[in-house]
XYZ file of C-alpha atoms in Angstrom:
662
model
C 32.740 39.372 121.405
C 33.052 42.731 119.709
C 29.970 44.741 118.719
C 28.981 44.646 115.134
C 27.144 47.139 112.945
C 23.375 47.067 113.594
C 21.031 46.320 110.685
C 18.712 49.166 109.616
C 15.079 48.364 110.062
C 13.102 47.424 106.999
C 10.110 49.675 106.673
C 7.003 47.659 107.169
C 4.463 49.921 108.881
C 3.738 53.505 110.076
C 6.123 53.234 112.986
C 9.065 51.802 110.956
C 11.761 54.245 109.680
C 12.643 54.392 106.012
C 15.916 52.503 105.540
C 18.986 54.550 104.984
C 22.161 53.753 103.089
C 25.721 55.019 102.822
C 26.058 56.000 99.077
C 28.276 58.056 96.890
C 26.504 61.030 95.347
C 27.618 62.974 92.237
C 26.855 66.578 91.616
C 27.778 68.465 88.418
C 29.990 71.044 89.954
C 31.190 72.701 93.140
C 28.180 75.087 93.252
C 25.867 72.036 93.481
C 28.053 70.646 96.191
C 27.538 73.900 98.167
C 23.814 73.508 97.772
C 23.991 70.066 99.323
C 26.020 71.395 102.271
C 23.490 74.221 102.759
C 20.549 71.794 102.583
C 21.711 70.052 105.665
C 22.238 66.685 103.857
C 23.960 64.003 105.876
C 27.340 64.272 104.185
C 30.496 62.466 105.227
C 33.888 64.171 105.069
C 34.901 62.105 101.986
C 34.660 64.627 99.041
C 36.271 63.827 95.753
C 36.444 66.366 92.795
C 36.363 64.598 89.411
C 38.141 65.247 86.159
C 34.961 66.441 84.362
C 34.399 69.135 86.975
C 31.793 67.204 88.864
C 32.128 66.337 92.567
C 31.465 63.058 94.415
C 30.655 62.923 98.095
C 29.575 60.004 100.369
C 26.311 60.607 102.116
C 23.838 58.738 104.355
C 20.396 59.001 102.771
C 17.028 57.422 102.562
C 15.220 56.984 99.206
C 12.944 60.049 99.890
C 15.920 62.119 101.027
C 17.781 61.126 97.841
C 14.728 62.255 95.804
C 14.705 65.618 97.634
C 18.385 66.070 96.775
C 17.960 65.427 93.017
C 16.572 68.910 92.303
C 19.824 70.253 93.778
C 21.732 68.317 91.119
C 22.569 65.177 93.149
C 22.467 61.705 91.618
C 23.865 58.320 92.656
C 27.557 58.274 91.380
C 26.592 54.934 89.698
C 23.954 56.848 87.682
C 26.105 59.805 86.683
C 27.397 59.825 83.105
C 31.169 59.444 82.833
C 32.247 62.363 80.556
C 35.818 63.569 79.746
C 36.736 67.135 80.651
C 35.417 69.717 78.131
C 37.998 70.858 75.654
C 38.704 74.456 75.522
C 39.793 76.529 72.491
C 43.447 77.293 73.052
C 43.588 80.258 70.651
C 40.606 82.021 72.157
C 42.357 83.015 75.364
C 45.555 84.905 75.958
C 48.496 83.076 77.469
C 47.891 82.528 81.107
C 50.247 82.543 84.000
C 50.779 79.346 85.916
C 51.932 79.172 89.600
C 52.778 75.776 90.991
C 51.939 75.985 94.629
C 52.930 72.487 95.740
C 54.349 69.436 93.915
C 55.051 66.466 96.270
C 55.464 62.759 95.997
C 54.985 60.103 98.572
C 55.617 56.431 98.952
C 52.976 54.389 100.638
C 52.495 50.625 101.072
C 50.882 50.814 97.723
C 53.685 52.417 95.775
C 54.694 55.887 94.622
C 52.058 58.768 94.136
C 52.172 62.366 92.877
C 50.165 65.272 94.140
C 50.255 68.717 92.477
C 48.476 71.935 93.320
C 48.671 74.930 90.846
C 46.758 78.045 89.915
C 46.176 79.892 86.671
C 45.582 83.500 85.939
C 42.594 82.280 83.786
C 41.134 80.775 86.946
C 38.612 77.980 86.581
C 38.528 78.467 82.792
C 42.007 77.033 82.506
C 42.671 73.442 81.406
C 45.890 72.301 83.221
C 47.863 69.144 82.463
C 50.726 67.854 84.551
C 53.518 65.779 82.983
C 56.305 64.351 85.084
C 59.620 62.516 84.964
C 60.955 60.311 87.714
C 63.540 57.826 88.690
C 64.193 54.736 86.598
C 62.917 56.438 83.488
C 59.308 56.715 84.808
C 57.109 59.364 83.416
C 53.422 60.172 83.059
C 50.673 62.771 82.536
C 47.397 63.590 84.306
C 44.677 66.188 84.038
C 44.063 68.739 86.872
C 40.675 69.702 88.321
C 39.629 73.229 89.032
C 38.662 73.701 92.678
C 35.906 76.322 93.049
C 34.132 76.927 96.351
C 31.332 79.358 97.052
C 32.027 80.907 93.636
C 35.704 81.471 94.399
C 38.528 79.881 92.487
C 40.982 78.227 94.937
C 43.304 76.613 92.351
C 43.704 73.362 90.431
C 44.631 69.889 91.791
C 44.324 66.217 90.939
C 41.053 64.698 91.901
C 43.185 62.081 93.804
C 46.871 61.508 94.011
C 48.048 59.632 90.891
C 50.238 56.552 90.738
C 53.711 57.473 89.506
C 55.587 54.186 89.110
C 58.645 55.500 90.919
C 59.788 58.670 92.688
C 58.813 61.701 90.526
C 61.603 64.256 90.297
C 60.296 67.125 88.103
C 56.945 68.287 86.677
C 55.728 70.525 83.929
C 52.169 72.106 84.270
C 50.903 73.095 80.853
C 47.766 75.130 80.235
C 45.474 74.951 77.118
C 45.795 78.650 77.171
C 49.576 78.421 76.515
C 50.896 78.987 79.951
C 53.574 76.675 81.426
C 55.539 76.206 84.691
C 58.048 73.767 85.927
C 59.048 72.608 89.357
C 61.079 70.039 91.332
C 59.068 67.529 93.249
C 59.564 67.289 97.006
C 58.754 64.488 99.301
C 55.646 64.498 101.514
C 54.967 64.767 104.442
C 58.616 65.611 105.208
C 58.178 66.358 108.897
C 60.148 65.292 111.951
C 60.245 61.517 112.249
C 58.975 59.857 115.364
C 61.356 59.045 118.160
C 62.660 55.573 118.008
C 60.768 53.517 120.462
C 62.688 51.462 123.101
C 62.964 47.761 122.766
C 59.928 46.260 124.376
C 57.709 49.290 123.529
C 54.128 48.108 124.001
C 51.197 48.795 121.660
C 48.158 47.113 120.097
C 45.705 47.203 123.028
C 42.316 47.405 121.175
C 40.714 44.201 120.194
C 37.247 45.021 119.215
C 34.842 47.976 118.629
C 33.733 49.162 122.053
C 30.419 50.467 123.300
C 30.240 53.495 125.586
C 29.945 51.269 128.700
C 33.083 49.266 127.616
C 34.999 52.486 127.017
C 34.042 53.888 130.386
C 35.192 50.579 132.066
C 38.443 50.824 130.052
C 39.326 54.295 131.318
C 38.235 53.437 134.883
C 40.518 50.381 134.749
C 43.449 52.523 133.519
C 42.891 54.847 136.462
C 42.768 51.953 138.892
C 46.022 50.503 137.569
C 47.966 53.807 137.254
C 46.601 56.005 140.106
C 49.848 57.965 140.404
C 49.791 58.944 136.724
C 46.000 59.558 136.147
C 42.965 61.288 137.384
C 39.429 60.323 136.424
C 37.282 63.382 135.689
C 33.494 63.082 135.574
C 32.323 65.894 133.246
C 29.575 68.064 134.797
C 26.850 67.756 132.164
C 24.974 64.498 131.961
C 23.608 63.620 128.611
C 19.867 62.916 127.959
C 20.603 59.176 128.137
C 19.843 56.246 125.847
C 16.140 56.651 126.256
C 13.035 57.906 124.483
C 9.317 58.424 125.079
C 7.160 55.483 124.112
C 4.902 55.923 121.061
C 2.222 54.308 118.929
C 0.639 55.138 115.671
C -3.157 54.440 115.516
C -5.052 54.392 112.376
C -3.917 54.761 108.674
C -1.542 57.622 107.934
C -1.744 60.312 106.867
C -5.369 61.487 107.108
C -6.905 59.103 109.605
C -3.987 58.575 112.035
C -3.072 59.670 115.542
C 0.406 59.560 117.144
C 0.324 58.852 120.792
C 3.449 59.598 122.954
C 3.870 58.809 126.632
C 4.732 61.506 129.165
C 7.276 59.182 130.745
C 10.282 57.715 128.997
C 9.685 54.199 127.784
C 12.105 52.723 130.365
C 10.306 54.630 133.139
C 6.857 53.226 132.523
C 5.945 54.472 129.005
C 6.499 51.032 127.436
C 3.877 49.644 129.810
C 1.090 51.680 128.435
C -1.477 50.720 125.807
C -4.048 52.742 123.827
C -7.296 51.469 122.140
C -9.972 53.101 120.061
C -13.438 51.520 120.608
C -16.883 51.730 118.930
C -19.383 52.442 121.760
C -22.021 50.476 119.742
C -24.789 52.956 120.274
C -25.975 56.160 118.523
C -25.301 59.756 119.630
C -22.394 58.820 121.909
C -19.750 61.499 122.724
C -16.082 61.206 122.126
C -14.368 60.275 125.461
C -10.906 59.278 126.718
C -10.326 57.458 129.992
C -7.572 55.427 131.780
C -7.956 52.051 133.372
C -4.653 51.007 134.921
C -2.173 51.124 132.031
C -4.844 51.205 129.300
C -6.018 54.431 127.666
C -9.370 53.886 126.038
C -10.747 56.289 123.523
C -14.488 55.769 122.922
C -15.241 57.252 119.508
C -18.234 59.478 118.900
C -21.245 58.300 116.829
C -24.059 60.087 115.067
C -27.770 59.415 115.271
C -27.410 56.357 113.079
C -24.592 54.969 115.132
C -21.926 55.683 112.565
C -18.477 56.696 113.829
C -17.716 60.315 113.304
C -14.545 61.237 115.262
C -11.843 62.573 113.133
C -8.074 62.137 113.890
C -7.818 65.742 115.035
C -10.715 65.360 117.369
C -9.324 62.111 118.818
C -5.981 63.849 119.492
C -7.717 66.806 121.056
C -9.792 64.492 123.339
C -6.749 62.707 124.566
C -4.894 65.906 125.275
C -7.938 67.393 127.074
C -8.667 64.375 129.311
C -7.482 64.869 132.922
C -4.931 62.437 134.260
C -3.905 60.642 131.088
C -0.181 59.710 130.909
C 0.019 60.365 127.207
C -0.227 63.109 124.702
C -1.511 62.898 121.132
C -1.121 64.652 117.822
C -2.215 64.266 114.233
C 0.114 62.587 111.774
C 2.858 65.023 110.542
C 1.294 68.013 108.699
C -2.035 66.413 107.874
C -4.883 68.413 109.366
C -6.509 65.102 110.558
C -9.780 65.260 108.864
C -10.140 61.528 108.377
C -12.580 59.556 110.472
C -10.894 57.125 112.799
C -11.840 53.448 112.900
C -11.715 51.254 116.034
C -8.261 49.908 116.916
C -7.352 47.143 119.225
C -5.155 47.834 122.259
C -1.723 48.815 120.981
C 1.182 48.850 123.420
C 3.417 51.899 123.244
C 7.105 51.347 122.545
C 10.240 53.386 122.796
C 11.646 51.340 119.936
C 15.089 50.945 121.616
C 16.655 47.520 121.075
C 19.672 47.510 123.425
C 19.778 44.795 126.023
C 18.340 45.687 129.442
C 21.817 46.001 130.964
C 22.490 49.120 128.772
C 21.583 51.972 131.018
C 18.634 54.177 130.141
C 19.714 56.852 132.667
C 21.325 60.152 131.816
C 24.939 59.289 130.990
C 28.099 60.560 132.625
C 30.950 61.503 130.203
C 34.432 60.611 131.526
C 37.819 62.188 130.838
C 41.025 60.455 131.726
C 43.831 62.924 132.709
C 47.291 61.563 132.234
C 50.668 62.972 133.315
C 53.263 63.053 136.109
C 52.382 66.733 137.014
C 48.604 67.155 136.735
C 48.481 70.547 138.406
C 48.214 72.884 135.442
C 51.914 73.576 135.252
C 52.473 71.572 132.083
C 51.199 72.144 128.512
C 47.820 70.457 128.216
C 46.553 68.324 125.315
C 42.891 67.466 124.832
C 41.899 64.497 122.684
C 38.244 63.762 122.280
C 36.361 61.295 120.056
C 32.940 60.146 118.846
C 31.092 63.429 118.614
C 29.492 61.595 115.820
C 27.914 58.408 116.972
C 28.562 56.210 113.988
C 32.371 56.786 113.977
C 33.232 53.577 115.814
C 36.974 53.668 115.083
C 37.548 57.092 116.769
C 37.403 56.087 120.439
C 39.749 53.266 119.771
C 42.348 55.921 118.712
C 42.049 57.614 122.077
C 42.052 54.405 124.100
C 45.019 53.027 122.254
C 46.978 56.236 122.812
C 46.087 56.219 126.531
C 47.218 52.644 126.891
C 50.523 53.319 125.108
C 51.270 56.346 127.327
C 50.694 54.515 130.529
C 52.038 51.136 129.847
C 55.292 52.458 128.410
C 55.985 55.182 130.967
C 58.147 52.885 133.073
C 60.304 51.445 130.302
C 60.358 53.919 127.379
C 62.409 57.136 127.719
C 60.463 59.112 125.114
C 57.166 58.230 126.761
C 58.500 59.215 130.117
C 59.422 62.573 128.675
C 55.899 63.080 127.287
C 54.268 62.335 130.650
C 56.726 64.538 132.549
C 56.201 67.515 130.200
C 52.476 67.430 129.298
C 49.050 67.036 130.853
C 46.821 64.987 128.705
C 43.031 64.899 128.717
C 41.367 62.093 126.840
C 37.624 61.782 126.316
C 36.916 58.540 124.507
C 33.200 59.187 123.727
C 31.679 62.568 123.713
C 28.307 61.341 122.562
C 27.419 58.089 124.465
C 23.685 58.181 123.768
C 24.118 58.421 120.051
C 26.851 55.784 120.145
C 24.520 53.293 121.867
C 21.860 53.982 119.299
C 24.364 53.387 116.543
C 25.406 50.086 118.034
C 22.022 48.686 118.806
C 19.441 50.454 116.633
C 20.613 52.427 113.625
C 24.237 52.039 112.726
C 24.375 55.218 110.599
C 23.288 57.475 113.595
C 25.342 60.650 113.459
C 23.657 62.915 116.083
C 22.786 62.645 119.761
C 19.408 61.415 120.967
C 17.797 64.682 122.107
C 14.667 65.213 120.021
C 13.953 68.953 119.512
C 11.426 68.356 116.787
C 7.775 69.521 117.115
C 4.958 66.979 117.067
C 4.504 67.132 113.310
C 8.084 65.831 112.925
C 7.986 63.373 115.840
C 6.139 60.268 114.872
C 8.227 57.116 115.500
C 8.969 56.418 111.841
C 11.180 59.628 111.925
C 13.148 58.551 114.948
C 16.384 57.943 112.957
C 16.316 61.637 111.928
C 16.108 63.114 115.394
C 19.051 64.556 117.444
C 21.576 67.268 117.345
C 24.863 67.225 115.462
C 27.248 67.732 118.360
C 29.938 69.064 116.111
C 27.650 71.835 114.813
C 26.386 72.934 118.342
C 29.426 75.137 119.236
C 29.436 78.957 119.294
C 32.217 80.046 116.932
C 31.031 80.535 113.428
C 27.725 78.864 114.104
C 24.716 78.627 111.746
C 22.951 80.879 114.109
C 25.478 83.586 113.280
C 25.003 83.037 109.543
C 27.742 80.600 108.705
C 27.382 77.757 106.216
C 27.371 74.047 107.003
C 24.915 73.577 109.792
C 21.171 73.370 109.733
C 18.205 74.774 111.709
C 16.016 71.806 110.543
C 15.656 69.333 113.362
C 15.589 66.416 110.918
C 18.824 67.420 109.152
C 21.978 65.390 109.574
C 23.799 68.501 110.497
C 21.141 70.037 112.739
C 22.911 72.518 115.003
C 20.348 72.462 117.807
C 17.926 75.120 118.890
C 20.864 77.309 120.164
C 24.616 77.319 120.587
C 25.631 74.944 123.412
C 22.098 73.673 123.748
C 23.524 70.189 124.266
C 25.356 68.792 127.319
C 27.899 67.096 124.942
C 29.214 70.326 123.570
C 29.140 71.978 126.963
C 31.306 69.231 128.418
C 34.019 69.834 125.814
C 34.091 73.592 126.452
C 34.034 72.975 130.173
C 37.321 71.182 129.930
C 38.763 74.134 127.912
C 37.352 76.616 130.341
C 38.426 74.768 133.529
C 41.935 73.648 132.525
C 43.554 76.754 130.991
C 46.838 74.971 130.501
C 45.292 73.129 127.490
C 47.070 74.520 124.419
C 46.406 71.724 121.888
C 43.321 69.682 120.976
C 42.590 66.871 118.585
C 39.038 66.127 117.576
C 39.022 62.534 116.207
C 36.497 61.924 113.406
C 36.081 59.447 110.543
C 36.314 58.772 107.676
C 38.222 60.009 104.588
C 41.786 60.658 105.628
C 41.957 64.383 106.367
C 44.137 66.490 108.730
C 42.487 69.908 109.237
C 42.451 72.991 111.382
C 40.686 76.437 111.559
C 39.024 78.245 109.970
C 36.278 75.729 109.622
C 33.397 77.934 108.430
C 32.431 80.818 106.223
C 29.477 82.947 105.460
C 27.940 82.328 102.062
C 27.872 85.980 100.988
C 31.384 86.623 99.702
C 32.710 83.430 101.250
C 33.938 85.360 104.283
C 35.747 82.772 106.484
C 36.406 83.135 110.224
C 39.651 85.040 110.664
C 42.560 83.024 109.162
C 45.547 82.248 111.429
C 48.562 84.589 111.078
C 51.278 83.366 108.715
C 53.314 82.222 111.719
C 50.402 80.399 113.128
C 49.557 78.759 109.829
C 53.120 77.725 109.539
C 52.911 76.068 112.949
C 49.731 74.312 112.119
C 51.212 72.948 108.902
C 54.600 72.017 110.228
C 52.982 70.193 113.195
C 50.609 68.369 110.766
C 53.545 67.175 108.680
C 55.322 65.806 111.771
C 52.116 64.088 113.007
C 51.499 62.593 109.612
C 55.022 61.099 109.645
C 53.992 59.226 112.784
C 50.897 57.972 111.031
C 52.693 56.793 107.898
C 55.282 54.954 110.051
C 52.593 52.539 111.340
C 51.582 50.921 108.047
C 52.458 53.258 105.193
C 49.182 55.353 105.218
C 49.881 58.856 103.925
C 47.381 61.662 104.455
C 47.089 63.425 101.145
C 48.589 66.948 100.998
C 45.457 68.245 99.360
C 43.567 67.017 102.410
C 45.875 68.642 104.856
C 44.985 72.211 105.700
C 42.232 74.572 106.961
C 38.764 73.006 106.837
C 37.411 75.642 104.473
C 40.334 75.083 102.079
C 40.279 71.250 101.831
C 36.733 70.129 102.704
C 33.629 72.412 103.068
C 32.229 74.904 105.515
C 31.237 73.290 108.892
C 29.451 75.937 111.018
C 29.716 75.691 114.701
C 32.375 73.023 115.018
C 34.393 72.506 118.160
C 37.878 73.110 116.876
C 36.851 76.653 115.761
C 35.614 77.544 119.243
C 38.669 76.134 120.865
C 40.885 78.219 118.606
C 39.028 81.486 118.452
C 37.675 81.652 122.001
C 40.571 79.910 123.880
C 43.612 80.193 121.693
C 43.894 76.353 121.608
C 45.531 74.889 118.493
C 42.537 72.776 117.440
C 43.031 70.032 114.804
C 40.708 67.430 113.317
C 41.687 63.949 112.343
C 39.415 62.164 109.764
C 40.753 58.681 110.205
C 40.139 56.057 107.613
C 42.036 57.181 104.484
C 41.009 55.656 101.226
C 42.650 52.381 100.164
C 44.336 51.892 96.872
C 42.921 49.137 94.768
C 45.717 48.005 92.471
C 43.332 46.037 90.252
C 40.891 48.812 89.555
C 43.532 51.462 90.003
C 41.179 53.566 92.105
C 41.003 54.881 95.644
C 38.244 53.249 97.607
C 36.455 54.352 100.774
C 36.534 52.437 104.049
C 33.317 53.700 105.681
C 32.338 54.413 109.217
C 32.494 50.826 110.554
C 34.964 48.878 108.405
C 35.670 45.271 109.301
C 37.525 45.365 112.618
C 40.787 44.259 110.900
C 40.730 47.557 109.047
C 39.454 49.600 112.004
C 42.190 48.213 114.145
C 44.832 49.389 111.718
C 43.307 52.824 111.575
C 43.346 53.007 115.329
C 47.041 51.979 115.440
C 48.174 54.601 113.007
C 46.150 57.512 114.313
C 47.014 56.646 117.955
C 50.598 57.117 116.804
C 49.702 60.404 115.298
C 47.952 61.485 118.509
C 51.047 60.621 120.562
C 53.173 62.641 118.112
C 50.841 65.623 118.847
C 51.609 65.152 122.497
C 55.347 65.209 121.591
C 54.764 68.538 119.914
C 53.099 69.832 123.103
C 56.062 68.571 125.215
C 58.418 70.751 123.249
C 56.024 73.731 123.078
C 56.555 77.063 124.588
C 54.107 79.941 124.419
C 54.685 81.705 121.156
């Protein structure tokens, strides 16, 4: 039976996390969107500009986090007023110059759609309208949206591709300032079509969402069955493991409460400990802490009348000062702990991990499956790695499905045989196994790993869903530590970059592959959701919006041409088209993401690094709106996403097979 999304805990006490939800936020403009990114909010990659100039973005937030974002301009999209674009006075501005940068149509399983990108010499002040004519007498009109990022005007586009009835053939872009431009409409993605598969080509090998243990067994099994075509690589850096220190909260937060934390992990004895606070029942008794077996007893101090007088701060200090105790204590969050503690019955410590006992609590090994006929460094290498973000359950299915197709079809499919003879493929199904386990068994919205770098005031158990490092912000190129936007130094942030670059074994493992196997020239980082295809630069500095160096025009052309070919393979599976406005450098089509892995692979190793965001929006023909799929869609949808992006990954391997050093 396949794993299903875990149910967030319902807050009921001082040790229970505040429930989090996946919501759509609305901000009034792009500047407010930039404030959200800079705040470290847990944003998804699904960002949608609106016709009125506002921006909608999906995010994972608790109620208190949402309230903290409201001063930045964020509201729930359901609360945001729906207002039309502001009309501008046509006569007030001189005639502007319009440049149509891209006008394309595509046909998907949902019909024909039009996408247009243009710019005006009046910049964001321009009001642009697109009208079009198409086959069978079809026509239409739609408003464009100004795209402004970090104060810089990047052009106008549709908020989403618009339904066109039939194939659009020509467009006219008209400005309220009097400018006008015309263009023919080209087809998208218009890349090289996939090779025709042989009769009997095998695919469709994933049948459920898979936990890290299941993924590891799958790659081990592939290695056992195809020993002449594979190597199994155990990456050198073990992760922290699916484990935490056991904790208990004694008293009533905030003033009269103490957080007790075991020295040992819960699975290594911490869960066996208990702590009690007792009234000695006599006057003038000192505050004392002692251990009897697995029970820590704190005898509270009394005054001359026998009244209890020990404050929370004093209790925490007494526990920490007592010799031989297997626990440490702190006051609750930032409260000074001046409240007087009351007796508390023996409370057992808990690591609050809910996975079955057969889920390992040991540091985890991360595996890579190397596939190819010549695995000696003589062939062009391709690295595919998934699930840096724990909650993205579809992404490892993409990697596993691609591996299965390559190996099972080698004997009978000429095109597959060519791929394995000409390339050297490295597949890492799950970069972040600890976080993935936590997502499956404890908190399905977990993004980060499970290493807690927070100080005691941010480490009581009710905050446990906010701990961890965003693995895809922990790399060295363009990091937050170097002043780039899109990562956070707040340990509770969804985009926390860690205490230092490469502080986490998960990021070190990825870079070890690049450093060890210098024949790797291509990499695909598989993420979800939103339907993007991106490449460097992925980050910029806020002052002046200075991006990491842009690729040369020739390199940019190679990135784009390759993307169009890969997207042809994706659309061939079930008609899903990656929108042209979501195909391009990260800083152009999404937002700044400081310290991401594709940037380090490109800038430090010269590896063409791409990012998939699987899970493109689905068109609802009844509401005539594009709708999101989420991180863990019903498996029927997740399965389809895995099929189409596995085809895209194999197309990338085909590009590598034809690659020669440029």
